[in-house]
Amino acid sequence: MTKENIGKLSSGRTVRQASLADLPIVMELIRQGREKMIAAGNPNQWSAARPSQAQVSHDIALGGSYLLCEDGHVIATFAFLPGPDPTYARIDGGGWLNGEPYHVIHRVASVEGVHGVMADIIAYCAARTGSVRIDTHADNRPMQAALARLGFAYCGIIYLENGESRLAYQLITAG
């Protein structure tokens, strides 16, 4: 992500906060995302019960659930929340780039056949914080490639509440 691209979305694309009325579309995007991950060789990142409707409802209640739209049609969802994230307190095999305040991106999912979703999500988020953190499953090669392409640095391994490990990344956008 170059400084020139921060805040710039692809033509025809906008981002808006999700409301509880959007819950069905968010859950459908997550279902589609789960299927895409399984097809790409990543069957373990999201179980049938995760991310849950309760988690997405909580994201919405916090004002941290967003929809990426193209020409008025929803094409992706993501959570964008201020830190600290408790699962990021411990990081093994490296360390965060800094200890400054950050936001996290979680629960990214999109419809089949759209491109540039992560670039637009990162452009939107990077314009709103000086530091973005994100994690992904070791089997999620498409996400790892996107994060590297968008300028994220690999920082180490974090652990979810259930003990599962995730690869952790950070992008510094301020300065």
mmCIF file of C-alpha atoms in Angstrom:
data_model
loop_
_atom_site.group_PDB
_atom_site.id
_atom_site.type_symbol
_atom_site.label_atom_id
_atom_site.label_comp_id
_atom_site.label_asym_id
_atom_site.label_seq_id
_atom_site.Cartn_x
_atom_site.Cartn_y
_atom_site.Cartn_z
ATOM 1 C CA MET A 1 0.000 0.000 0.000
ATOM 2 C CA THR A 2 1.605 3.227 -1.111
ATOM 3 C CA LYS A 3 0.870 6.538 0.578
ATOM 4 C CA GLU A 4 -0.815 7.651 -2.661
ATOM 5 C CA ASN A 5 -3.308 4.754 -2.485
ATOM 6 C CA ILE A 6 -4.391 5.288 1.108
ATOM 7 C CA GLY A 7 -8.079 6.153 1.092
ATOM 8 C CA LYS A 8 -8.518 5.549 -2.656
ATOM 9 C CA LEU A 9 -11.010 2.856 -3.565
ATOM 10 C CA SER A 10 -11.470 1.257 -6.967
ATOM 11 C CA SER A 11 -13.853 3.081 -9.292
ATOM 12 C CA GLY A 12 -17.486 2.575 -8.358
ATOM 13 C CA ARG A 13 -16.681 1.182 -4.911
ATOM 14 C CA THR A 14 -17.748 2.570 -1.547
ATOM 15 C CA VAL A 15 -17.622 1.393 2.062
ATOM 16 C CA ARG A 16 -20.422 1.732 4.583
ATOM 17 C CA GLN A 17 -21.049 0.538 8.103
ATOM 18 C CA ALA A 18 -23.253 -2.520 8.376
ATOM 19 C CA SER A 19 -26.456 -2.389 10.413
ATOM 20 C CA LEU A 20 -28.433 -5.208 11.994
ATOM 21 C CA ALA A 21 -30.633 -5.157 8.877
ATOM 22 C CA ASP A 22 -27.498 -6.220 6.953
ATOM 23 C CA LEU A 23 -26.853 -9.262 9.168
ATOM 24 C CA PRO A 24 -28.269 -11.778 6.635
ATOM 25 C CA ILE A 25 -26.039 -10.488 3.818
ATOM 26 C CA VAL A 26 -22.961 -10.464 6.086
ATOM 27 C CA MET A 27 -23.627 -14.058 7.138
ATOM 28 C CA GLU A 28 -24.152 -15.068 3.491
ATOM 29 C CA LEU A 29 -20.819 -13.471 2.550
ATOM 30 C CA ILE A 30 -19.142 -15.361 5.393
ATOM 31 C CA ARG A 31 -20.717 -18.607 4.160
ATOM 32 C CA GLN A 32 -19.379 -17.913 0.664
ATOM 33 C CA GLY A 33 -15.983 -16.978 2.111
ATOM 34 C CA ARG A 34 -15.843 -20.257 4.028
ATOM 35 C CA GLU A 35 -16.543 -22.177 0.804
ATOM 36 C CA LYS A 36 -13.847 -20.246 -1.087
ATOM 37 C CA MET A 37 -11.299 -20.949 1.670
ATOM 38 C CA ILE A 38 -12.091 -24.666 1.627
ATOM 39 C CA ALA A 39 -11.763 -24.756 -2.171
ATOM 40 C CA ALA A 40 -8.385 -22.974 -1.908
ATOM 41 C CA GLY A 41 -6.988 -25.573 0.517
ATOM 42 C CA ASN A 42 -7.806 -23.767 3.755
ATOM 43 C CA PRO A 43 -10.517 -25.906 5.398
ATOM 44 C CA ASN A 44 -9.643 -25.066 9.020
ATOM 45 C CA GLN A 45 -9.702 -21.274 9.365
ATOM 46 C CA TRP A 46 -13.472 -20.916 9.684
ATOM 47 C CA SER A 47 -15.562 -23.741 11.064
ATOM 48 C CA ALA A 48 -19.271 -24.098 10.363
ATOM 49 C CA ALA A 49 -19.889 -22.222 13.621
ATOM 50 C CA ARG A 50 -17.268 -19.503 13.177
ATOM 51 C CA PRO A 51 -17.464 -16.616 12.635
ATOM 52 C CA SER A 52 -20.767 -16.822 14.447
ATOM 53 C CA GLN A 53 -23.848 -14.699 13.987
ATOM 54 C CA ALA A 54 -23.360 -13.552 17.602
ATOM 55 C CA GLN A 55 -19.809 -12.346 16.788
ATOM 56 C CA VAL A 56 -20.975 -10.473 13.685
ATOM 57 C CA SER A 57 -23.890 -8.951 15.642
ATOM 58 C CA HIS A 58 -21.376 -7.802 18.259
ATOM 59 C CA ASP A 59 -19.187 -6.238 15.531
ATOM 60 C CA ILE A 60 -22.258 -4.387 14.237
ATOM 61 C CA ALA A 61 -23.220 -3.210 17.743
ATOM 62 C CA LEU A 62 -19.695 -1.829 18.196
ATOM 63 C CA GLY A 63 -19.933 0.028 14.875
ATOM 64 C CA GLY A 64 -17.095 -2.097 13.517
ATOM 65 C CA SER A 65 -18.770 -4.148 10.774
ATOM 66 C CA TYR A 66 -18.431 -2.787 7.242
ATOM 67 C CA LEU A 67 -19.617 -3.558 3.741
ATOM 68 C CA LEU A 68 -17.671 -2.921 0.559
ATOM 69 C CA CYS A 69 -20.085 -2.059 -2.240
ATOM 70 C CA GLU A 70 -19.610 -1.816 -5.988
ATOM 71 C CA ASP A 71 -22.105 0.256 -7.926
ATOM 72 C CA GLY A 72 -24.460 -0.019 -4.951
ATOM 73 C CA HIS A 73 -24.201 -3.816 -4.592
ATOM 74 C CA VAL A 74 -22.551 -5.427 -1.557
ATOM 75 C CA ILE A 75 -19.480 -7.402 -2.624
ATOM 76 C CA ALA A 76 -17.564 -7.892 0.652
ATOM 77 C CA THR A 77 -17.686 -7.595 4.411
ATOM 78 C CA PHE A 78 -15.033 -6.993 7.045
ATOM 79 C CA ALA A 79 -14.684 -6.034 10.683
ATOM 80 C CA PHE A 80 -12.511 -3.008 11.477
ATOM 81 C CA LEU A 81 -12.103 -2.456 15.198
ATOM 82 C CA PRO A 82 -9.838 -0.404 17.452
ATOM 83 C CA GLY A 83 -7.243 -2.283 19.484
ATOM 84 C CA PRO A 84 -6.090 -3.548 21.750
ATOM 85 C CA ASP A 85 -7.131 -7.008 20.635
ATOM 86 C CA PRO A 86 -6.554 -9.471 23.502
ATOM 87 C CA THR A 87 -5.314 -12.175 21.110
ATOM 88 C CA TYR A 88 -2.517 -9.843 20.010
ATOM 89 C CA ALA A 89 -1.042 -9.412 23.506
ATOM 90 C CA ARG A 90 1.241 -12.444 23.016
ATOM 91 C CA ILE A 91 3.223 -12.814 19.813
ATOM 92 C CA ASP A 92 5.824 -15.535 19.291
ATOM 93 C CA GLY A 93 8.633 -15.768 16.751
ATOM 94 C CA GLY A 94 8.941 -12.054 16.201
ATOM 95 C CA GLY A 95 7.200 -8.951 17.456
ATOM 96 C CA TRP A 96 4.953 -6.096 16.464
ATOM 97 C CA LEU A 97 6.526 -3.237 14.509
ATOM 98 C CA ASN A 98 5.612 -0.815 17.280
ATOM 99 C CA GLY A 99 3.543 -0.490 20.420
ATOM 100 C CA GLU A 100 1.442 2.412 19.159
ATOM 101 C CA PRO A 101 -2.377 2.305 19.052
ATOM 102 C CA TYR A 102 -3.744 0.223 16.197
ATOM 103 C CA HIS A 103 -6.900 -1.089 14.579
ATOM 104 C CA VAL A 104 -7.523 -4.691 13.562
ATOM 105 C CA ILE A 105 -9.175 -6.187 10.513
ATOM 106 C CA HIS A 106 -11.073 -9.440 11.004
ATOM 107 C CA ARG A 107 -13.722 -11.530 9.233
ATOM 108 C CA VAL A 108 -13.025 -10.573 5.606
ATOM 109 C CA ALA A 109 -15.292 -12.285 3.078
ATOM 110 C CA SER A 110 -16.364 -11.472 -0.468
ATOM 111 C CA VAL A 111 -18.574 -12.730 -3.251
ATOM 112 C CA GLU A 112 -17.052 -15.026 -5.844
ATOM 113 C CA GLY A 113 -15.397 -13.444 -8.849
ATOM 114 C CA VAL A 114 -14.601 -9.961 -7.529
ATOM 115 C CA HIS A 115 -11.024 -8.722 -7.505
ATOM 116 C CA GLY A 116 -9.146 -6.063 -5.575
ATOM 117 C CA VAL A 117 -11.241 -6.472 -2.431
ATOM 118 C CA MET A 118 -8.309 -6.540 0.009
ATOM 119 C CA ALA A 119 -6.673 -3.534 -1.657
ATOM 120 C CA ASP A 120 -9.873 -1.529 -1.223
ATOM 121 C CA ILE A 121 -10.390 -2.690 2.366
ATOM 122 C CA ILE A 122 -6.807 -1.781 3.268
ATOM 123 C CA ALA A 123 -7.047 1.584 1.477
ATOM 124 C CA TYR A 124 -10.179 2.399 3.473
ATOM 125 C CA CYS A 125 -8.773 1.242 6.813
ATOM 126 C CA ALA A 126 -5.306 2.758 6.343
ATOM 127 C CA ALA A 127 -6.886 6.192 5.876
ATOM 128 C CA ARG A 128 -8.434 5.890 9.353
ATOM 129 C CA THR A 129 -5.518 4.723 11.507
ATOM 130 C CA GLY A 130 -1.746 4.898 11.671
ATOM 131 C CA SER A 131 -1.378 1.169 12.237
ATOM 132 C CA VAL A 132 -3.338 -1.852 10.992
ATOM 133 C CA ARG A 133 -2.933 -5.376 12.342
ATOM 134 C CA ILE A 134 -4.418 -8.534 10.871
ATOM 135 C CA ASP A 135 -3.970 -12.273 11.265
ATOM 136 C CA THR A 136 -4.700 -15.300 9.121
ATOM 137 C CA HIS A 137 -4.456 -19.064 9.134
ATOM 138 C CA ALA A 138 -1.208 -20.650 7.918
ATOM 139 C CA ASP A 139 -3.200 -22.360 5.137
ATOM 140 C CA ASN A 140 -4.692 -19.093 3.842
ATOM 141 C CA ARG A 141 -2.156 -18.529 1.084
ATOM 142 C CA PRO A 142 -4.304 -16.065 -0.909
ATOM 143 C CA MET A 143 -4.593 -13.760 2.127
ATOM 144 C CA GLN A 144 -0.881 -14.056 2.897
ATOM 145 C CA ALA A 145 -0.043 -13.099 -0.699
ATOM 146 C CA ALA A 146 -2.447 -10.150 -0.610
ATOM 147 C CA LEU A 147 -0.985 -8.860 2.650
ATOM 148 C CA ALA A 148 2.578 -9.077 1.299
ATOM 149 C CA ARG A 149 1.515 -7.298 -1.916
ATOM 150 C CA LEU A 150 -0.171 -4.542 0.116
ATOM 151 C CA GLY A 151 2.917 -3.801 2.213
ATOM 152 C CA PHE A 152 2.176 -5.651 5.449
ATOM 153 C CA ALA A 153 5.109 -6.995 7.444
ATOM 154 C CA TYR A 154 4.952 -10.491 8.906
ATOM 155 C CA CYS A 155 5.378 -10.099 12.667
ATOM 156 C CA GLY A 156 5.014 -13.586 14.201
ATOM 157 C CA ILE A 157 2.411 -15.968 15.552
ATOM 158 C CA ILE A 158 -0.536 -15.038 17.756
ATOM 159 C CA TYR A 159 -3.032 -17.347 19.435
ATOM 160 C CA LEU A 160 -6.816 -17.215 19.424
ATOM 161 C CA GLU A 161 -8.828 -17.689 22.611
ATOM 162 C CA ASN A 162 -9.168 -21.398 21.761
ATOM 163 C CA GLY A 163 -5.383 -21.763 21.415
ATOM 164 C CA GLU A 164 -5.249 -21.995 17.608
ATOM 165 C CA SER A 165 -2.285 -20.191 16.063
ATOM 166 C CA ARG A 166 -2.481 -17.510 13.377
ATOM 167 C CA LEU A 167 0.117 -15.651 11.329
ATOM 168 C CA ALA A 168 0.164 -11.997 12.359
ATOM 169 C CA TYR A 169 0.892 -8.969 10.177
ATOM 170 C CA GLN A 170 1.111 -5.212 10.633
ATOM 171 C CA LEU A 171 1.068 -2.187 8.348
ATOM 172 C CA ILE A 172 2.250 1.210 9.591
ATOM 173 C CA THR A 173 0.456 3.961 7.692
ATOM 174 C CA ALA A 174 1.421 7.057 9.701
ATOM 175 C CA GLY A 175 4.607 8.993 9.352
#
